């Protein structure tokens, strides 16, 4: 409940910021030369023209992308415009140039952000351990949110790229599907996973979106349906469970933190790992990077997460840390004897842009 209140507060603050920003933009647009000319410099007509201009801009953006993404584009336009006005103020020159320059910069900046979101790269890590495990190549990906930047069929492209890395094991750390994923895409995505070529198999742990936040009829499948399709295609689903592989290392799948808000429970780290042989290397899949202190105190050697999308957009990248929702946003860090990796995700939820990060799958070589 407290998490829902927190995110509800964030939504309310974001809505207020959006309303203030759009109101501010109306005032700025009505002062543009062409608007003043069309309105004959009258306040009422200039406001009407400014509102019409912004509405048209937002609608066009929504048609090309979505309403949310259109509003994000407009907010970036405002930021670049304000920066241009600041420069004009410093050099003491009044003109409409900051607006047109801002339009150009917005197009360039958001095009790069879309490219970073839609193109997927391989991110490599090398980890050392004192445990006698030989070498293990782990491939991790999270946050495909099927149907956002690629559909179930489109996942095949990335399966081929992952296969080319010769993985020992592939770990999918949640949000494979989204609330808006169609049943057809879910099935095709699971079939694509069945084509992964590994030494020891493919393992999956749930994210906050995989079971859906609304009734299963809304998207045409339930969490149980997803499990059935995954298992049909050889993917092993771990829900607060551990598997010993090759008598060298464990893969542990932890229930997502969102289970608590659904009225369910999930195992604490000590409980989850208490019966494991700690001379073996222990890899934990935990979708949300939110329990680092307990995980660092446990016998886990490596914890893999997603969820944050690498921070998604500058300057809100680390908001999750600031509000206590996440312990990390992106990358590798170590606490005590535990390594933590948070991936930016192989796709995105709703937002079709990434700034300050890019879409990826992760290749981890443990020696």
Tab-separated table of N, CA and C in Angstrom, residues 18 29 34 85-87 144 182 184 241 254 271 273 290 297 336-337:
chain	number	residue	atom	x	y	z
A	18	UNK	N	3.480	18.832	-15.490
A	18	UNK	CA	3.057	18.838	-16.889
A	18	UNK	C	2.084	19.983	-17.157
A	29	UNK	N	4.432	30.414	-26.699
A	29	UNK	CA	4.061	30.303	-28.109
A	29	UNK	C	3.289	31.540	-28.570
A	34	UNK	N	5.028	34.799	-35.599
A	34	UNK	CA	3.949	34.410	-36.505
A	34	UNK	C	2.604	34.350	-35.799
A	85	UNK	N	16.571	30.649	-24.717
A	85	UNK	CA	16.202	31.966	-24.182
A	85	UNK	C	17.261	32.477	-23.210
A	86	UNK	N	17.839	31.550	-22.435
A	86	UNK	CA	18.874	31.941	-21.490
A	86	UNK	C	20.096	32.491	-22.222
A	87	UNK	N	20.473	31.797	-23.304
A	87	UNK	CA	21.603	32.270	-24.108
A	87	UNK	C	21.286	33.641	-24.713
A	144	UNK	N	11.929	-6.995	-21.543
A	144	UNK	CA	11.587	-6.990	-22.973
A	144	UNK	C	10.219	-6.363	-23.213
A	182	UNK	N	0.068	-8.673	-26.191
A	182	UNK	CA	-1.007	-9.544	-26.658
A	182	UNK	C	-0.672	-10.999	-26.377
A	184	UNK	N	-0.874	-13.389	-28.461
A	184	UNK	CA	-0.120	-13.884	-29.609
A	184	UNK	C	1.365	-13.565	-29.479
A	241	UNK	N	12.858	-20.357	-5.692
A	241	UNK	CA	13.425	-21.699	-5.856
A	241	UNK	C	14.872	-21.599	-6.312
A	254	UNK	N	14.046	-15.426	-7.459
A	254	UNK	CA	13.279	-14.869	-6.346
A	254	UNK	C	11.972	-14.271	-6.849
A	271	UNK	N	16.274	-17.107	4.160
A	271	UNK	CA	15.416	-18.283	4.032
A	271	UNK	C	15.616	-18.952	2.673
A	273	UNK	N	18.233	-18.985	0.752
A	273	UNK	CA	19.548	-19.574	0.509
A	273	UNK	C	20.036	-20.494	1.623
A	290	UNK	N	16.338	-3.871	-4.958
A	290	UNK	CA	15.769	-3.165	-3.818
A	290	UNK	C	16.123	-3.779	-2.461
A	297	UNK	N	24.535	-9.345	2.897
A	297	UNK	CA	24.773	-10.102	4.134
A	297	UNK	C	24.573	-11.599	3.925
A	336	UNK	N	30.342	-6.153	0.277
A	336	UNK	CA	30.873	-7.331	0.962
A	336	UNK	C	31.416	-8.302	-0.081
A	337	UNK	N	30.914	-9.513	-0.122
A	337	UNK	CA	31.394	-10.493	-1.097
A	337	UNK	C	30.397	-10.732	-2.222
